[in-house]
Amino acid sequence: MAPADRVLLVEDDPALRRVVEVSLTVRGYQVDTAASASTALELTEHHPDLIVVDLGLPDMDGVDLVSRLRTSSTVPILVASARDARTAKVAALQAGADDYLPKPFDVEQLLIRIRTLLSSQPPNGDPLRSSA
Ligand code: CA
């Protein structure tokens, strides 16, 4: 059996963080949570298979966090934000995010996006990615 996919959830809202963490855990994901960008950068040492990033973080803008993550990793990044969807989406995608989900979101919708991103990845963290 393949090891569980590990998701790093970066979200400073404790209630939302908990809801998403529980939803992912019951579906068999290994979940690391971070309430700040600095914690998120530390937890990348756990080699997550996917990172969910909130844009409004206490210590760093989420777009800047995505840029930082992209300097060293091709891990799929899903940005979730309540910011004006059009401009925030462009900024997040330009920084290297793979997908953007406007808040408030339905958790089922988040799970579908996560599954889609993970299934488009080669197994076992192969850093080679399709350019398609
Ligand atoms: Ca936030």
PDB file of C-alpha atoms and ligand atoms in Angstrom:
ATOM      1  CA  MET A   1       0.000   0.000   0.000  1.00  0.00           C
ATOM      2  CA  ALA A   2       1.332   3.404  -0.933  1.00  0.00           C
ATOM      3  CA  PRO A   3       2.155   5.740   1.928  1.00  0.00           C
ATOM      4  CA  ALA A   4      -0.442   8.397   2.621  1.00  0.00           C
ATOM      5  CA  ASP A   5      -0.084  11.700   0.861  1.00  0.00           C
ATOM      6  CA  ARG A   6       1.180  14.394   3.196  1.00  0.00           C
ATOM      7  CA  VAL A   7      -0.547  17.774   3.051  1.00  0.00           C
ATOM      8  CA  LEU A   8       0.865  20.921   4.627  1.00  0.00           C
ATOM      9  CA  LEU A   9      -1.990  23.252   5.545  1.00  0.00           C
ATOM     10  CA  VAL A  10      -0.997  26.898   6.045  1.00  0.00           C
ATOM     11  CA  GLU A  11      -3.923  28.770   7.600  1.00  0.00           C
ATOM     12  CA  ASP A  12      -3.970  31.220  10.501  1.00  0.00           C
ATOM     13  CA  ASP A  13      -7.699  30.955  11.212  1.00  0.00           C
ATOM     14  CA  PRO A  14      -7.851  28.275  13.958  1.00  0.00           C
ATOM     15  CA  ALA A  15     -11.434  27.197  13.255  1.00  0.00           C
ATOM     16  CA  LEU A  16     -10.927  26.832   9.508  1.00  0.00           C
ATOM     17  CA  ARG A  17      -7.564  25.148  10.056  1.00  0.00           C
ATOM     18  CA  ARG A  18      -9.202  22.591  12.322  1.00  0.00           C
ATOM     19  CA  VAL A  19     -12.091  21.867   9.945  1.00  0.00           C
ATOM     20  CA  VAL A  20      -9.763  21.291   6.998  1.00  0.00           C
ATOM     21  CA  GLU A  21      -7.294  19.283   9.078  1.00  0.00           C
ATOM     22  CA  VAL A  22     -10.025  16.939  10.314  1.00  0.00           C
ATOM     23  CA  SER A  23     -11.563  16.612   6.836  1.00  0.00           C
ATOM     24  CA  LEU A  24      -8.208  15.629   5.354  1.00  0.00           C
ATOM     25  CA  THR A  25      -7.247  13.322   8.218  1.00  0.00           C
ATOM     26  CA  VAL A  26     -10.472  11.290   8.055  1.00  0.00           C
ATOM     27  CA  ARG A  27      -9.807  10.755   4.337  1.00  0.00           C
ATOM     28  CA  GLY A  28      -6.423   9.266   5.099  1.00  0.00           C
ATOM     29  CA  TYR A  29      -4.078  12.176   4.464  1.00  0.00           C
ATOM     30  CA  GLN A  30      -1.156  12.918   6.737  1.00  0.00           C
ATOM     31  CA  VAL A  31      -1.618  16.552   7.710  1.00  0.00           C
ATOM     32  CA  ASP A  32       0.862  19.101   9.010  1.00  0.00           C
ATOM     33  CA  THR A  33      -0.598  22.454   9.993  1.00  0.00           C
ATOM     34  CA  ALA A  34       1.038  25.863  10.177  1.00  0.00           C
ATOM     35  CA  ALA A  35      -0.507  29.102  11.440  1.00  0.00           C
ATOM     36  CA  SER A  36       2.294  31.220   9.989  1.00  0.00           C
ATOM     37  CA  ALA A  37       4.591  31.347   6.980  1.00  0.00           C
ATOM     38  CA  SER A  38       7.681  30.799   9.137  1.00  0.00           C
ATOM     39  CA  THR A  39       6.229  27.578  10.569  1.00  0.00           C
ATOM     40  CA  ALA A  40       5.228  26.508   7.066  1.00  0.00           C
ATOM     41  CA  LEU A  41       8.784  26.967   5.786  1.00  0.00           C
ATOM     42  CA  GLU A  42      10.090  24.846   8.687  1.00  0.00           C
ATOM     43  CA  LEU A  43       7.534  22.109   7.998  1.00  0.00           C
ATOM     44  CA  THR A  44       8.598  21.782   4.358  1.00  0.00           C
ATOM     45  CA  GLU A  45      11.343  19.598   5.857  1.00  0.00           C
ATOM     46  CA  HIS A  46       8.619  16.945   6.150  1.00  0.00           C
ATOM     47  CA  HIS A  47       8.466  16.923   2.331  1.00  0.00           C
ATOM     48  CA  PRO A  48       4.729  17.501   1.860  1.00  0.00           C
ATOM     49  CA  ASP A  49       3.126  16.167  -1.326  1.00  0.00           C
ATOM     50  CA  LEU A  50       0.932  19.256  -1.525  1.00  0.00           C
ATOM     51  CA  ILE A  51       0.695  22.619   0.262  1.00  0.00           C
ATOM     52  CA  VAL A  52      -2.498  24.611   0.874  1.00  0.00           C
ATOM     53  CA  VAL A  53      -1.689  28.300   1.396  1.00  0.00           C
ATOM     54  CA  ASP A  54      -3.919  31.029   2.804  1.00  0.00           C
ATOM     55  CA  LEU A  55      -2.883  34.460   1.500  1.00  0.00           C
ATOM     56  CA  GLY A  56      -3.561  36.472   4.668  1.00  0.00           C
ATOM     57  CA  LEU A  57      -0.902  35.225   7.098  1.00  0.00           C
ATOM     58  CA  PRO A  58       0.399  37.068  10.174  1.00  0.00           C
ATOM     59  CA  ASP A  59       4.100  37.116   9.303  1.00  0.00           C
ATOM     60  CA  MET A  60       4.299  37.062   5.512  1.00  0.00           C
ATOM     61  CA  ASP A  61       1.984  37.582   2.579  1.00  0.00           C
ATOM     62  CA  GLY A  62       0.866  34.234   1.217  1.00  0.00           C
ATOM     63  CA  VAL A  63       1.922  35.245  -2.301  1.00  0.00           C
ATOM     64  CA  ASP A  64       5.448  35.849  -0.995  1.00  0.00           C
ATOM     65  CA  LEU A  65       5.338  32.481   0.761  1.00  0.00           C
ATOM     66  CA  VAL A  66       4.431  30.805  -2.540  1.00  0.00           C
ATOM     67  CA  SER A  67       7.387  32.554  -4.196  1.00  0.00           C
ATOM     68  CA  ARG A  68       9.692  31.386  -1.406  1.00  0.00           C
ATOM     69  CA  LEU A  69       8.449  27.809  -1.677  1.00  0.00           C
ATOM     70  CA  ARG A  70       8.943  27.888  -5.452  1.00  0.00           C
ATOM     71  CA  THR A  71      12.639  28.768  -5.123  1.00  0.00           C
ATOM     72  CA  SER A  72      13.302  25.271  -3.791  1.00  0.00           C
ATOM     73  CA  SER A  73      10.332  23.060  -4.601  1.00  0.00           C
ATOM     74  CA  THR A  74       7.946  21.991  -7.352  1.00  0.00           C
ATOM     75  CA  VAL A  75       5.400  20.682  -4.812  1.00  0.00           C
ATOM     76  CA  PRO A  76       1.790  21.400  -5.890  1.00  0.00           C
ATOM     77  CA  ILE A  77       0.503  24.546  -4.188  1.00  0.00           C
ATOM     78  CA  LEU A  78      -3.189  25.319  -3.791  1.00  0.00           C
ATOM     79  CA  VAL A  79      -3.957  28.882  -2.699  1.00  0.00           C
ATOM     80  CA  ALA A  80      -7.171  29.608  -0.818  1.00  0.00           C
ATOM     81  CA  SER A  81      -8.124  33.202  -0.199  1.00  0.00           C
ATOM     82  CA  ALA A  82     -10.989  35.569   0.465  1.00  0.00           C
ATOM     83  CA  ARG A  83      -9.228  38.338  -1.457  1.00  0.00           C
ATOM     84  CA  ASP A  84     -10.752  39.747  -4.600  1.00  0.00           C
ATOM     85  CA  ALA A  85     -10.721  36.603  -6.650  1.00  0.00           C
ATOM     86  CA  ARG A  86      -9.457  37.941  -9.961  1.00  0.00           C
ATOM     87  CA  THR A  87      -6.394  39.941  -8.865  1.00  0.00           C
ATOM     88  CA  ALA A  88      -5.465  37.565  -6.056  1.00  0.00           C
ATOM     89  CA  LYS A  89      -5.693  34.598  -8.379  1.00  0.00           C
ATOM     90  CA  VAL A  90      -3.397  36.219 -10.930  1.00  0.00           C
ATOM     91  CA  ALA A  91      -0.862  37.134  -8.227  1.00  0.00           C
ATOM     92  CA  ALA A  92      -0.943  33.647  -6.729  1.00  0.00           C
ATOM     93  CA  LEU A  93      -0.555  31.900 -10.082  1.00  0.00           C
ATOM     94  CA  GLN A  94       2.237  34.250 -11.146  1.00  0.00           C
ATOM     95  CA  ALA A  95       4.051  33.421  -7.900  1.00  0.00           C
ATOM     96  CA  GLY A  96       3.884  29.740  -8.827  1.00  0.00           C
ATOM     97  CA  ALA A  97       0.670  28.410  -7.313  1.00  0.00           C
ATOM     98  CA  ASP A  98      -0.965  25.554  -9.230  1.00  0.00           C
ATOM     99  CA  ASP A  99      -4.554  26.352  -8.348  1.00  0.00           C
ATOM    100  CA  TYR A 100      -6.663  28.971  -6.583  1.00  0.00           C
ATOM    101  CA  LEU A 101      -9.777  28.447  -4.511  1.00  0.00           C
ATOM    102  CA  PRO A 102     -11.824  31.494  -3.428  1.00  0.00           C
ATOM    103  CA  LYS A 103     -13.019  31.636   0.186  1.00  0.00           C
ATOM    104  CA  PRO A 104     -15.426  30.795   1.593  1.00  0.00           C
ATOM    105  CA  PHE A 105     -15.088  27.360   0.071  1.00  0.00           C
ATOM    106  CA  ASP A 106     -16.915  24.115   0.555  1.00  0.00           C
ATOM    107  CA  VAL A 107     -14.546  21.563   2.099  1.00  0.00           C
ATOM    108  CA  GLU A 108     -15.624  18.986  -0.480  1.00  0.00           C
ATOM    109  CA  GLN A 109     -14.539  21.392  -3.193  1.00  0.00           C
ATOM    110  CA  LEU A 110     -11.145  21.771  -1.524  1.00  0.00           C
ATOM    111  CA  LEU A 111     -10.779  17.991  -1.325  1.00  0.00           C
ATOM    112  CA  ILE A 112     -11.565  17.604  -5.034  1.00  0.00           C
ATOM    113  CA  ARG A 113      -8.928  20.207  -5.942  1.00  0.00           C
ATOM    114  CA  ILE A 114      -6.388  18.467  -3.702  1.00  0.00           C
ATOM    115  CA  ARG A 115      -7.107  15.055  -5.248  1.00  0.00           C
ATOM    116  CA  THR A 116      -6.826  16.505  -8.749  1.00  0.00           C
ATOM    117  CA  LEU A 117      -3.476  18.154  -8.024  1.00  0.00           C
ATOM    118  CA  LEU A 118      -2.073  15.035  -6.358  1.00  0.00           C
ATOM    119  CA  SER A 119      -3.235  12.732  -9.145  1.00  0.00           C
ATOM    120  CA  SER A 120      -1.524  14.910 -11.751  1.00  0.00           C
ATOM    121  CA  GLN A 121       1.790  14.423  -9.936  1.00  0.00           C
ATOM    122  CA  PRO A 122       4.230  11.612 -10.579  1.00  0.00           C
ATOM    123  CA  PRO A 123       4.382   9.251  -7.590  1.00  0.00           C
ATOM    124  CA  ASN A 124       6.906   9.430  -4.757  1.00  0.00           C
ATOM    125  CA  GLY A 125       7.840  13.052  -5.078  1.00  0.00           C
ATOM    126  CA  ASP A 126       9.521  12.765  -8.455  1.00  0.00           C
ATOM    127  CA  PRO A 127      10.627  16.365  -9.046  1.00  0.00           C
ATOM    128  CA  LEU A 128      10.076  16.102 -12.794  1.00  0.00           C
ATOM    129  CA  ARG A 129       6.834  17.725 -13.775  1.00  0.00           C
ATOM    130  CA  SER A 130       4.932  17.749 -16.989  1.00  0.00           C
ATOM    131  CA  SER A 131       5.038  21.075 -18.766  1.00  0.00           C
ATOM    132  CA  ALA A 132       1.541  20.499 -20.113  1.00  0.00           C
TER     133      ALA A 132
HETATM  134 CA    CA B   1      -5.764  34.298   7.022  1.00  0.00          CA
END
